DNA sequence: TTCTCGCAATTTGTGCACATCTTGTGCGGT
DNA sequence: ACCGCACAAGATGTGCACAAATTGCGAGAA
């Protein structure tokens, strides 16, 4: 691995953020790394290494790890280490069953009518989905799915629902990506199906039929999990 | 306030728990204090005072506060302090609307048939409810409602659903208690209604009709919130 | 009197050294 | 050769001192 002590990715880090902003940034970064399998399940994370990499001390980094542990992405054991969690099928099934229900609530509870800006964002996402057909990439696909999820989350104004849905999503996203990477799912087929789903959602958005969106997504989650199990 | 430096309540604390157990114990304790209005909304909490009271240093206590902040029970601001959060009606309404939906899932998603032990526990709770009629106490009522909630949570085996429902419950319980204490709700009336609800739930439990329980509870949550608003 | 500026007190956030716990390894006995 | 125990290495957990940030108070000028 490389020798850079400062964060080597993205922005050159504006060097003066509030403590809270620093925390959020590092948390999102770590979560992203875990969900994109940069830190695969079972991997041991070193507090001191991560601290020096982010240019902070162990104390604030431990707060990030504590939150990731609350979210179920890592587990820390005294004297042993901090490991990225894994998930068995039974646990995964529980999360998927719950997500299937919550996705309906996302388009029926405290909904906000889709703004033109939101529709434009989905159109952009559709473009990315179409582009993936000619250049398949599991990681790009995963990022697209994440952006799509976060975009559609704006359809509900119910803050607790948004928070819980987000946590559940980030809990399972990496497992799905892992299955794809292990070729247990045919990537090209998934992309085709996904592009079709985005198109359907976009049509429903333009019609303002939020209920339809909920059921489209529910069906997609259900089938996606079914394909994972086979 | 008194001068005791060690935890004055419950057990004499077995003095040697694992770090994780200590954390959980202090967290549950703090959450309980907040939900029973011992620490009312807006109250400023002192890290150093709490640390000395629990007989630990600020470092592990800060971890507890961080988790409570994640759960939305307190907020910490650099240079200002840590305050117990308050909730406006709009936010409260969002949580209640979501809880109304989740309570249905609790008796329809990954359900486990009610064990005789669980039924016996509910029968005990019914006894407590009846006893409250002759000796009304807002705090006792709140603790009864909490125990009832946690007991019925055993009807679902879906771990993520259990976790989320629990967090949402502890988020609103104190606000409800606050309204009762402020006499904006007639305590005696609430107890009567509640005892009736427990009886209905018990009957449904004995029949194994979980779906009925979901709708009984949903109705109760809905009406309870309606009475709060008036 | 009133407004403004600045300092001091208080509180949370951070860095670092040390305590505690687990695990692997190697030595010695059987 | 094998089993067991003790110790060392390395990880997380804790305590403490200091840094950073906000707020309130008070002195001084207009």
Short mmCIF file of C-alpha atoms (C1' of nucleotides) in Angstrom, two decimals:
data_model
loop_
_atom_site.label_atom_id
_atom_site.label_comp_id
_atom_site.label_asym_id
_atom_site.label_seq_id
_atom_site.Cartn_x
_atom_site.Cartn_y
_atom_site.Cartn_z
CA UNK A 1 0.00 0.00 0.00
CA UNK A 2 1.02 3.57 -0.58
CA UNK A 3 2.74 5.89 1.81
CA UNK A 4 0.34 8.85 1.81
CA UNK A 5 -0.54 9.96 5.27
CA UNK A 6 -3.30 12.33 4.21
CA UNK A 7 -6.53 11.26 2.57
CA UNK A 8 -5.50 10.45 -0.99
CA UNK A 9 -8.95 10.66 -2.58
CA UNK A 10 -11.40 13.31 -3.70
CA UNK A 11 -10.87 16.88 -2.57
CA UNK A 12 -7.62 18.18 -1.12
CA UNK A 13 -9.62 18.55 2.10
CA UNK A 14 -10.30 22.22 2.96
CA UNK A 15 -8.21 21.79 6.11
CA UNK A 16 -10.60 23.66 8.36
CA UNK A 17 -13.93 22.01 8.96
CA UNK A 18 -15.89 21.98 12.15
CA UNK A 19 -15.38 18.90 14.27
CA UNK A 20 -18.84 17.68 13.38
CA UNK A 21 -18.28 18.08 9.66
CA UNK A 22 -14.98 16.22 9.88
CA UNK A 23 -16.76 13.42 11.69
CA UNK A 24 -19.52 13.18 9.08
CA UNK A 25 -17.04 13.25 6.23
CA UNK A 26 -14.88 10.48 7.65
CA UNK A 27 -17.95 8.45 8.56
CA UNK A 28 -19.39 8.68 5.06
CA UNK A 29 -15.99 7.86 3.61
CA UNK A 30 -15.55 4.78 5.78
CA UNK A 31 -19.10 3.65 5.06
CA UNK A 32 -18.50 4.06 1.36
CA UNK A 33 -15.30 2.03 1.53
CA UNK A 34 -17.08 -0.78 3.33
CA UNK A 35 -20.06 -0.74 0.98
CA UNK A 36 -17.85 -0.75 -2.14
CA UNK A 37 -15.94 -3.74 -0.74
CA UNK A 38 -12.73 -1.77 -0.47
CA UNK A 39 -12.91 -3.15 3.05
CA UNK A 40 -14.51 -6.57 2.46
CA UNK A 41 -16.42 -8.48 5.16
CA UNK A 42 -14.08 -10.06 7.67
CA UNK A 43 -11.27 -7.57 7.07
CA UNK A 44 -9.50 -6.33 10.16
CA UNK A 45 -9.28 -2.56 10.49
CA UNK A 46 -6.50 -0.88 12.42
CA UNK A 47 -7.47 2.14 14.48
CA UNK A 48 -3.97 3.61 14.47
CA UNK A 49 -3.51 3.12 10.71
CA UNK A 50 -6.87 4.70 9.89
CA UNK A 51 -6.21 7.54 12.32
CA UNK A 52 -2.89 8.44 10.71
CA UNK A 53 -4.41 8.08 7.23
CA UNK A 54 -7.16 10.59 8.05
CA UNK A 55 -4.65 12.81 9.81
CA UNK A 56 -6.39 12.65 13.18
CA UNK A 57 -5.81 10.80 16.42
CA UNK A 58 -7.44 7.59 17.57
CA UNK A 59 -9.98 9.37 19.78
CA UNK A 60 -12.21 10.93 17.08
CA UNK A 61 -11.67 7.96 14.79
CA UNK A 62 -12.97 5.65 17.50
CA UNK A 63 -16.16 7.68 17.51
CA UNK A 64 -16.58 6.95 13.81
CA UNK A 65 -15.98 3.24 14.39
CA UNK A 66 -18.47 3.26 17.26
CA UNK A 67 -21.13 4.65 14.98
CA UNK A 68 -20.30 2.18 12.24
CA UNK A 69 -20.68 -0.53 14.85
CA UNK A 70 -24.11 0.84 15.81
CA UNK A 71 -25.03 0.63 12.14
CA UNK A 72 -23.91 -2.98 12.04
CA UNK A 73 -21.06 -2.49 9.57
CA UNK A 74 -18.18 -3.35 11.92
CA UNK A 75 -17.71 -5.04 15.27
CA UNK A 76 -15.03 -4.26 17.82
CA UNK A 77 -13.78 -6.78 20.36
CA UNK A 78 -11.51 -5.76 23.20
CA UNK A 79 -8.03 -7.12 22.73
CA UNK A 80 -8.82 -8.60 19.33
CA UNK A 81 -9.59 -5.89 16.81
CA UNK A 82 -12.23 -4.20 14.70
CA UNK A 83 -13.58 -6.30 11.89
CA UNK A 84 -15.96 -5.59 9.00
CA UNK A 85 -19.11 -7.61 9.63
CA UNK A 86 -20.44 -10.31 7.40
CA UNK A 87 -24.05 -11.41 6.95
CA UNK A 88 -25.59 -14.84 6.65
CA UNK A 89 -28.58 -15.49 4.42
CA UNK A 90 -31.06 -15.58 7.32
CA UNK A 91 -30.05 -12.11 8.48
CA UNK A 92 -29.98 -10.79 4.93
CA UNK A 93 -33.47 -12.16 4.35
CA UNK A 94 -34.75 -10.28 7.40
CA UNK A 95 -33.35 -7.01 6.15
CA UNK A 96 -34.76 -7.55 2.67
CA UNK A 97 -38.20 -8.42 3.98
CA UNK A 98 -38.20 -5.20 5.99
CA UNK A 99 -36.89 -3.12 3.11
CA UNK A 100 -39.71 -4.46 0.96
CA UNK A 101 -42.19 -2.97 3.41
CA UNK A 102 -40.37 0.30 4.00
CA UNK A 103 -40.04 1.03 0.31
CA UNK A 104 -43.83 1.18 0.11
CA UNK A 105 -43.91 3.65 2.98
CA UNK A 106 -41.36 5.81 1.21
CA UNK A 107 -43.95 6.63 -1.44
CA UNK A 108 -47.01 6.73 0.79
CA UNK A 109 -45.96 8.38 4.06
CA UNK A 110 -45.45 12.16 4.16
CA UNK A 111 -44.77 12.22 0.44
CA UNK A 112 -43.63 15.30 -1.41
CA UNK A 113 -44.58 15.74 -5.07
CA UNK A 114 -41.60 15.09 -7.35
CA UNK A 115 -39.90 18.34 -8.29
CA UNK A 116 -38.63 18.97 -11.82
CA UNK A 117 -35.12 18.93 -10.36
CA UNK A 118 -35.67 15.45 -8.96
CA UNK A 119 -37.02 14.20 -12.29
CA UNK A 120 -33.99 15.68 -14.02
CA UNK A 121 -31.72 13.82 -11.62
CA UNK A 122 -33.47 10.55 -12.38
CA UNK A 123 -33.10 11.22 -16.09
CA UNK A 124 -29.39 11.62 -15.52
CA UNK A 125 -29.35 8.36 -13.59
CA UNK A 126 -31.15 6.67 -16.48
CA UNK A 127 -28.35 7.89 -18.73
CA UNK A 128 -25.78 6.34 -16.43
CA UNK A 129 -27.73 3.07 -16.45
CA UNK A 130 -27.82 3.03 -20.25
CA UNK A 131 -24.11 3.82 -20.39
CA UNK A 132 -23.39 0.86 -18.13
CA UNK A 133 -24.83 -1.49 -20.73
CA UNK A 134 -21.85 -0.90 -23.02
CA UNK A 135 -19.30 -0.71 -20.20
CA UNK A 136 -20.41 -2.99 -17.36
CA UNK A 137 -18.82 -2.31 -13.98
CA UNK A 138 -20.01 -3.77 -10.72
CA UNK A 139 -18.65 -0.88 -8.71
CA UNK A 140 -20.17 1.76 -11.01
CA UNK A 141 -23.43 -0.15 -10.87
CA UNK A 142 -23.33 -0.15 -7.10
CA UNK A 143 -22.71 3.60 -7.01
CA UNK A 144 -25.56 4.16 -9.45
CA UNK A 145 -27.91 2.12 -7.28
CA UNK A 146 -26.84 4.11 -4.24
CA UNK A 147 -27.43 7.46 -5.96
CA UNK A 148 -30.80 6.24 -7.22
CA UNK A 149 -31.77 5.17 -3.73
CA UNK A 150 -30.74 8.47 -2.17
CA UNK A 151 -32.54 10.43 -4.89
CA UNK A 152 -35.84 8.58 -4.45
CA UNK A 153 -35.53 9.03 -0.72
CA UNK A 154 -36.39 12.68 -1.34
CA UNK A 155 -39.94 11.58 -2.16
CA UNK A 156 -40.74 11.34 1.53
CA UNK A 157 -40.39 14.07 4.10
CA UNK A 158 -40.61 11.66 7.02
CA UNK A 159 -37.21 12.09 8.65
CA UNK A 160 -37.19 8.94 10.79
CA UNK A 161 -38.29 6.84 7.84
CA UNK A 162 -35.52 8.35 5.72
CA UNK A 163 -32.93 7.60 8.35
CA UNK A 164 -33.99 4.00 8.87
CA UNK A 165 -34.31 3.26 5.19
CA UNK A 166 -30.86 4.66 4.61
CA UNK A 167 -29.32 2.54 7.33
CA UNK A 168 -30.96 -0.61 6.05
CA UNK A 169 -29.83 0.13 2.52
CA UNK A 170 -26.19 0.58 3.47
CA UNK A 171 -26.42 -2.56 5.52
CA UNK A 172 -27.19 -4.80 2.54
CA UNK A 173 -25.69 -2.95 -0.43
CA UNK A 174 -22.24 -4.43 0.07
CA UNK A 175 -23.53 -7.99 0.32
CA UNK A 176 -25.34 -7.60 -2.95
CA UNK A 177 -22.21 -6.17 -4.57
CA UNK A 178 -20.23 -9.07 -3.18
CA UNK A 179 -22.56 -11.56 -4.81
CA UNK A 180 -22.27 -9.72 -8.12
CA UNK A 181 -18.48 -9.61 -7.89
CA UNK A 182 -18.41 -13.31 -7.13
CA UNK A 183 -20.34 -13.72 -10.39
CA UNK A 184 -23.15 -15.40 -8.59
CA UNK A 185 -25.31 -12.89 -10.32
CA UNK A 186 -25.03 -12.14 -13.99
CA UNK A 187 -23.96 -8.49 -14.08
CA UNK A 188 -25.11 -7.76 -17.61
CA UNK A 189 -28.54 -9.19 -16.91
CA UNK A 190 -28.82 -7.13 -13.73
CA UNK A 191 -27.92 -3.94 -15.56
CA UNK A 192 -30.52 -4.60 -18.24
CA UNK A 193 -33.19 -5.21 -15.65
CA UNK A 194 -32.13 -2.18 -13.66
CA UNK A 195 -32.20 0.18 -16.64
CA UNK A 196 -35.73 -1.00 -17.36
CA UNK A 197 -36.72 -0.34 -13.77
CA UNK A 198 -35.28 3.18 -13.83
CA UNK A 199 -37.25 3.84 -17.01
CA UNK A 200 -40.45 2.61 -15.38
CA UNK A 201 -39.84 4.73 -12.32
CA UNK A 202 -39.13 7.77 -14.46
CA UNK A 203 -42.41 7.30 -16.32
CA UNK A 204 -44.31 6.99 -13.06
CA UNK A 205 -42.54 10.07 -11.71
CA UNK A 206 -43.65 12.14 -14.68
CA UNK A 207 -47.20 10.95 -14.10
CA UNK A 208 -46.90 11.74 -10.40
CA UNK A 209 -47.94 8.17 -9.56
CA UNK A 210 -45.87 7.61 -6.42
CA UNK A 211 -47.78 4.51 -5.43
CA UNK A 212 -46.70 2.82 -8.64
CA UNK A 213 -43.08 3.66 -7.87
CA UNK A 214 -43.37 1.93 -4.53
CA UNK A 215 -44.62 -1.27 -6.07
CA UNK A 216 -42.09 -1.20 -8.89
CA UNK A 217 -39.30 -0.91 -6.35
CA UNK A 218 -40.81 -3.53 -4.10
CA UNK A 219 -40.92 -5.99 -6.93
CA UNK A 220 -37.36 -5.19 -7.85
CA UNK A 221 -36.10 -5.73 -4.32
CA UNK A 222 -37.98 -8.99 -4.10
CA UNK A 223 -36.67 -10.36 -7.40
CA UNK A 224 -33.16 -9.06 -6.73
CA UNK A 225 -33.03 -11.02 -3.50
CA UNK A 226 -34.47 -14.10 -5.20
CA UNK A 227 -31.69 -13.99 -7.82
CA UNK A 228 -29.12 -13.70 -5.03
CA UNK A 229 -30.30 -16.87 -3.37
CA UNK A 230 -30.14 -19.11 -6.41
CA UNK B 1 -28.93 17.52 44.65
CA UNK B 2 -27.37 14.79 46.72
CA UNK B 3 -23.71 14.18 47.18
CA UNK B 4 -23.46 10.52 46.18
CA UNK B 5 -20.68 9.95 43.73
CA UNK B 6 -21.56 6.35 42.94
CA UNK B 7 -24.72 5.27 41.17
CA UNK B 8 -27.39 5.59 43.87
CA UNK B 9 -29.99 3.35 42.24
CA UNK B 10 -30.64 -0.34 41.72
CA UNK B 11 -27.83 -2.81 42.30
CA UNK B 12 -24.62 -1.96 44.12
CA UNK B 13 -23.00 -2.50 40.71
CA UNK B 14 -20.99 -5.74 40.63
CA UNK B 15 -17.84 -3.69 40.16
CA UNK B 16 -16.38 -5.89 37.44
CA UNK B 17 -18.29 -5.95 34.18
CA UNK B 18 -16.78 -6.11 30.73
CA UNK B 19 -16.34 -2.75 29.07
CA UNK B 20 -19.21 -3.47 26.73
CA UNK B 21 -21.58 -4.43 29.52
CA UNK B 22 -20.70 -1.28 31.44
CA UNK B 23 -21.43 0.75 28.33
CA UNK B 24 -24.81 -0.91 27.79
CA UNK B 25 -25.77 -0.49 31.41
CA UNK B 26 -24.92 3.19 31.53
CA UNK B 27 -26.60 3.76 28.18
CA UNK B 28 -29.83 2.09 29.27
CA UNK B 29 -29.69 4.01 32.52
CA UNK B 30 -29.23 7.36 30.82
CA UNK B 31 -31.95 6.56 28.31
CA UNK B 32 -34.29 5.64 31.11
CA UNK B 33 -33.56 8.86 32.96
CA UNK B 34 -34.30 10.89 29.85
CA UNK B 35 -37.49 8.99 29.04
CA UNK B 36 -38.80 9.26 32.60
CA UNK B 37 -38.19 13.02 32.51
CA UNK B 38 -35.58 12.86 35.24
CA UNK B 39 -33.61 14.76 32.63
CA UNK B 40 -36.35 16.84 30.97
CA UNK B 41 -36.08 18.24 27.45
CA UNK B 42 -33.77 21.25 27.32
CA UNK B 43 -31.79 20.24 30.40
CA UNK B 44 -28.05 20.70 30.14
CA UNK B 45 -26.01 17.62 30.99
CA UNK B 46 -22.49 17.89 32.34
CA UNK B 47 -20.03 15.32 31.05
CA UNK B 48 -17.74 15.64 34.05
CA UNK B 49 -20.56 15.37 36.57
CA UNK B 50 -22.06 12.31 34.90
CA UNK B 51 -18.63 10.72 34.57
CA UNK B 52 -17.87 11.09 38.27
CA UNK B 53 -21.37 9.89 39.16
CA UNK B 54 -20.93 6.68 37.17
CA UNK B 55 -17.41 6.32 38.51
CA UNK B 56 -15.74 6.45 35.10
CA UNK B 57 -13.85 9.06 33.12
CA UNK B 58 -15.20 11.36 30.45
CA UNK B 59 -13.92 9.21 27.59
CA UNK B 60 -16.30 6.21 27.91
CA UNK B 61 -19.14 8.48 29.01
CA UNK B 62 -18.73 10.50 25.85
CA UNK B 63 -19.31 7.31 23.90
CA UNK B 64 -22.63 6.89 25.66
CA UNK B 65 -23.59 10.49 24.90
CA UNK B 66 -22.56 10.01 21.27
CA UNK B 67 -24.93 7.07 20.97
CA UNK B 68 -27.74 8.95 22.69
CA UNK B 69 -27.14 11.72 20.17
CA UNK B 70 -27.42 9.21 17.31
CA UNK B 71 -30.72 8.13 18.80
CA UNK B 72 -31.91 11.72 18.86
CA UNK B 73 -32.21 12.01 22.64
CA UNK B 74 -29.47 14.60 23.20
CA UNK B 75 -27.46 17.05 21.12
CA UNK B 76 -23.91 18.18 21.79
CA UNK B 77 -22.53 21.50 20.61
CA UNK B 78 -18.85 22.32 20.82
CA UNK B 79 -18.20 24.94 23.45
CA UNK B 80 -21.82 25.07 24.55
CA UNK B 81 -22.87 21.80 26.14
CA UNK B 82 -24.95 18.66 25.81
CA UNK B 83 -28.68 19.22 26.03
CA UNK B 84 -31.65 16.86 26.13
CA UNK B 85 -33.53 17.33 22.87
CA UNK B 86 -37.07 18.55 22.59
CA UNK B 87 -39.61 17.77 19.89
CA UNK B 88 -42.09 19.96 18.10
CA UNK B 89 -45.49 18.68 17.05
CA UNK B 90 -44.50 18.30 13.39
CA UNK B 91 -41.60 16.03 14.26
CA UNK B 92 -43.68 14.11 16.78
CA UNK B 93 -46.37 13.58 14.18
CA UNK B 94 -43.82 12.09 11.78
CA UNK B 95 -42.64 9.60 14.35
CA UNK B 96 -46.19 8.63 15.29
CA UNK B 97 -47.21 8.14 11.67
CA UNK B 98 -44.23 5.84 11.19
CA UNK B 99 -44.87 3.97 14.42
CA UNK B 100 -48.43 3.34 13.28
CA UNK B 101 -47.10 1.51 10.25
CA UNK B 102 -44.30 -0.36 12.03
CA UNK B 103 -46.63 -1.68 14.70
CA UNK B 104 -48.51 -3.56 11.99
CA UNK B 105 -45.27 -5.07 10.73
CA UNK B 106 -44.43 -6.19 14.26
CA UNK B 107 -47.29 -8.67 14.09
CA UNK B 108 -47.01 -9.64 10.44
CA UNK B 109 -43.28 -9.83 9.62
CA UNK B 110 -41.29 -12.84 10.83
CA UNK B 111 -43.76 -13.42 13.62
CA UNK B 112 -43.24 -16.00 16.33
CA UNK B 113 -46.29 -17.66 17.95
CA UNK B 114 -46.90 -16.26 21.44
CA UNK B 115 -45.35 -18.53 24.06
CA UNK B 116 -47.16 -19.31 27.32
CA UNK B 117 -44.40 -17.37 29.08
CA UNK B 118 -45.15 -14.29 26.99
CA UNK B 119 -48.87 -14.59 27.71
CA UNK B 120 -48.10 -14.90 31.42
CA UNK B 121 -46.02 -11.73 31.24
CA UNK B 122 -48.89 -9.85 29.61
CA UNK B 123 -51.22 -11.14 32.31
CA UNK B 124 -48.88 -9.68 34.89
CA UNK B 125 -48.83 -6.40 32.97
CA UNK B 126 -52.63 -6.41 32.98
CA UNK B 127 -52.47 -6.73 36.75
CA UNK B 128 -50.21 -3.72 36.94
CA UNK B 129 -52.61 -1.78 34.73
CA UNK B 130 -55.55 -2.64 36.95
CA UNK B 131 -53.56 -1.69 40.05
CA UNK B 132 -52.81 1.69 38.51
CA UNK B 133 -56.52 2.49 38.47
CA UNK B 134 -56.59 2.77 42.25
CA UNK B 135 -53.17 4.41 42.51
CA UNK B 136 -52.55 6.54 39.42
CA UNK B 137 -48.93 7.45 38.75
CA UNK B 138 -47.69 8.93 35.51
CA UNK B 139 -44.21 7.49 35.99
CA UNK B 140 -45.49 4.01 36.82
CA UNK B 141 -47.79 4.22 33.83
CA UNK B 142 -44.87 5.14 31.62
CA UNK B 143 -42.83 2.20 32.89
CA UNK B 144 -45.78 -0.13 32.35
CA UNK B 145 -46.16 1.07 28.78
CA UNK B 146 -42.47 0.54 28.19
CA UNK B 147 -42.54 -3.01 29.55
CA UNK B 148 -45.63 -3.76 27.50
CA UNK B 149 -43.93 -2.47 24.39
CA UNK B 150 -40.79 -4.51 24.98
CA UNK B 151 -42.83 -7.62 25.73
CA UNK B 152 -44.87 -7.41 22.54
CA UNK B 153 -41.68 -6.79 20.60
CA UNK B 154 -40.94 -10.48 21.14
CA UNK B 155 -43.74 -11.31 18.72
CA UNK B 156 -41.42 -10.61 15.81
CA UNK B 157 -38.08 -12.22 15.14
CA UNK B 158 -37.06 -9.57 12.63
CA UNK B 159 -34.02 -8.05 14.32
CA UNK B 160 -33.79 -4.82 12.29
CA UNK B 161 -37.49 -4.17 12.79
CA UNK B 162 -37.12 -4.72 16.52
CA UNK B 163 -34.21 -2.31 16.69
CA UNK B 164 -35.95 0.44 14.75
CA UNK B 165 -39.22 0.09 16.59
CA UNK B 166 -37.40 0.29 19.89
CA UNK B 167 -35.55 3.44 18.90
CA UNK B 168 -38.71 5.13 17.70
CA UNK B 169 -40.52 4.18 20.89
CA UNK B 170 -37.87 5.65 23.18
CA UNK B 171 -37.83 8.73 21.01
CA UNK B 172 -41.47 9.64 21.73
CA UNK B 173 -42.21 8.02 25.10
CA UNK B 174 -40.86 10.96 27.08
CA UNK B 175 -42.87 13.52 25.12
CA UNK B 176 -46.05 11.61 25.83
CA UNK B 177 -45.14 11.42 29.52
CA UNK B 178 -44.45 15.14 29.49
CA UNK B 179 -47.91 15.87 28.15
CA UNK B 180 -49.46 13.64 30.81
CA UNK B 181 -47.44 15.30 33.57
CA UNK B 182 -48.47 18.70 32.32
CA UNK B 183 -52.05 17.47 32.74
CA UNK B 184 -52.75 18.06 29.11
CA UNK B 185 -53.98 14.51 29.12
CA UNK B 186 -56.30 13.14 31.76
CA UNK B 187 -54.21 10.47 33.46
CA UNK B 188 -57.11 8.50 34.90
CA UNK B 189 -58.82 8.35 31.55
CA UNK B 190 -55.62 7.18 29.88
CA UNK B 191 -55.16 4.40 32.41
CA UNK B 192 -58.71 3.18 31.91
CA UNK B 193 -58.30 3.11 28.17
CA UNK B 194 -54.92 1.44 28.48
CA UNK B 195 -56.17 -1.32 30.78
CA UNK B 196 -58.90 -2.06 28.27
CA UNK B 197 -56.35 -2.24 25.49
CA UNK B 198 -54.14 -4.64 27.43
CA UNK B 199 -57.20 -6.84 28.02
CA UNK B 200 -58.02 -6.83 24.31
CA UNK B 201 -54.44 -7.68 23.41
CA UNK B 202 -54.39 -10.48 25.95
CA UNK B 203 -57.56 -11.99 24.50
CA UNK B 204 -56.13 -11.80 20.99
CA UNK B 205 -52.88 -13.36 22.21
CA UNK B 206 -54.74 -16.33 23.66
CA UNK B 207 -56.52 -16.77 20.34
CA UNK B 208 -53.21 -16.47 18.51
CA UNK B 209 -54.66 -13.66 16.39
CA UNK B 210 -51.55 -11.53 15.91
CA UNK B 211 -53.09 -9.48 13.14
CA UNK B 212 -55.79 -8.27 15.54
CA UNK B 213 -53.09 -7.18 18.00
CA UNK B 214 -51.46 -5.07 15.33
CA UNK B 215 -54.67 -3.21 14.59
CA UNK B 216 -55.59 -2.79 18.25
CA UNK B 217 -52.22 -1.20 18.89
CA UNK B 218 -52.38 0.90 15.76
CA UNK B 219 -55.68 2.31 16.85
CA UNK B 220 -54.35 3.01 20.28
CA UNK B 221 -51.31 4.85 18.95
CA UNK B 222 -53.51 6.88 16.64
CA UNK B 223 -55.99 7.89 19.33
CA UNK B 224 -53.26 8.50 21.87
CA UNK B 225 -51.62 10.99 19.54
CA UNK B 226 -54.96 12.61 18.79
CA UNK B 227 -55.59 13.17 22.51
CA UNK B 228 -52.14 14.71 22.83
CA UNK B 229 -52.84 17.31 20.21
CA UNK B 230 -56.04 18.63 21.68
"C1'" DT C 1 -27.68 55.41 29.15
"C1'" DT C 2 -26.41 52.42 25.49
"C1'" DC C 3 -23.68 50.18 22.36
"C1'" DT C 4 -19.36 47.74 21.37
"C1'" DC C 5 -15.38 45.31 22.07
"C1'" DG C 6 -12.65 42.02 24.42
"C1'" DC C 7 -11.50 38.84 27.87
"C1'" DA C 8 -12.44 35.05 30.96
"C1'" DA C 9 -14.98 31.13 32.26
"C1'" DT C 10 -17.09 26.98 30.89
"C1'" DT C 11 -17.84 23.19 27.82
"C1'" DT C 12 -16.98 19.96 24.22
"C1'" DG C 13 -13.21 17.98 21.12
"C1'" DT C 14 -8.43 16.00 20.63
"C1'" DG C 15 -3.94 13.84 21.46
"C1'" DC C 16 -1.24 10.83 23.99
"C1'" DA C 17 0.26 7.62 27.41
"C1'" DC C 18 -1.11 3.76 29.91
"C1'" DA C 19 -4.35 -0.13 31.44
"C1'" DT C 20 -6.73 -4.25 30.15
"C1'" DC C 21 -7.70 -8.04 27.37
"C1'" DT C 22 -6.94 -11.66 23.84
"C1'" DT C 23 -4.17 -14.58 21.09
"C1'" DG C 24 -0.33 -16.83 19.30
"C1'" DT C 25 4.08 -18.72 20.18
"C1'" DG C 26 7.61 -21.19 22.25
"C1'" DC C 27 9.63 -23.52 25.99
"C1'" DG C 28 9.48 -27.26 29.19
"C1'" DG C 29 7.52 -31.29 31.21
"C1'" DT C 30 5.49 -35.80 30.42
"C1'" DA D 1 5.70 -36.54 19.92
"C1'" DC D 2 2.28 -34.14 22.50
"C1'" DC D 3 0.13 -31.51 25.90
"C1'" DG D 4 0.07 -27.42 28.90
"C1'" DC D 5 1.43 -23.17 30.64
"C1'" DA D 6 3.59 -18.74 30.72
"C1'" DC D 7 4.90 -14.76 28.48
"C1'" DA D 8 5.12 -11.38 24.88
"C1'" DA D 9 3.00 -8.85 21.21
"C1'" DG D 10 -0.68 -6.25 19.64
"C1'" DA D 11 -5.35 -4.78 19.83
"C1'" DT D 12 -9.10 -2.06 22.06
"C1'" DG D 13 -10.55 0.62 26.35
"C1'" DT D 14 -9.54 4.39 29.76
"C1'" DG D 15 -7.76 8.49 32.10
"C1'" DC D 16 -5.90 12.90 31.90
"C1'" DA D 17 -4.09 17.18 30.20
"C1'" DC D 18 -4.61 20.44 26.77
"C1'" DA D 19 -6.79 22.66 22.46
"C1'" DA D 20 -10.78 24.84 20.34
"C1'" DA D 21 -15.12 27.07 20.60
"C1'" DT D 22 -18.97 29.59 22.45
"C1'" DT D 23 -21.22 32.57 25.69
"C1'" DG D 24 -21.78 35.98 29.23
"C1'" DC D 25 -20.08 39.75 31.65
"C1'" DG D 26 -17.94 44.02 32.26
"C1'" DA D 27 -15.16 47.99 31.15
"C1'" DG D 28 -14.95 51.88 28.28
"C1'" DA D 29 -16.31 55.11 24.64
"C1'" DA D 30 -20.03 57.66 22.30
#
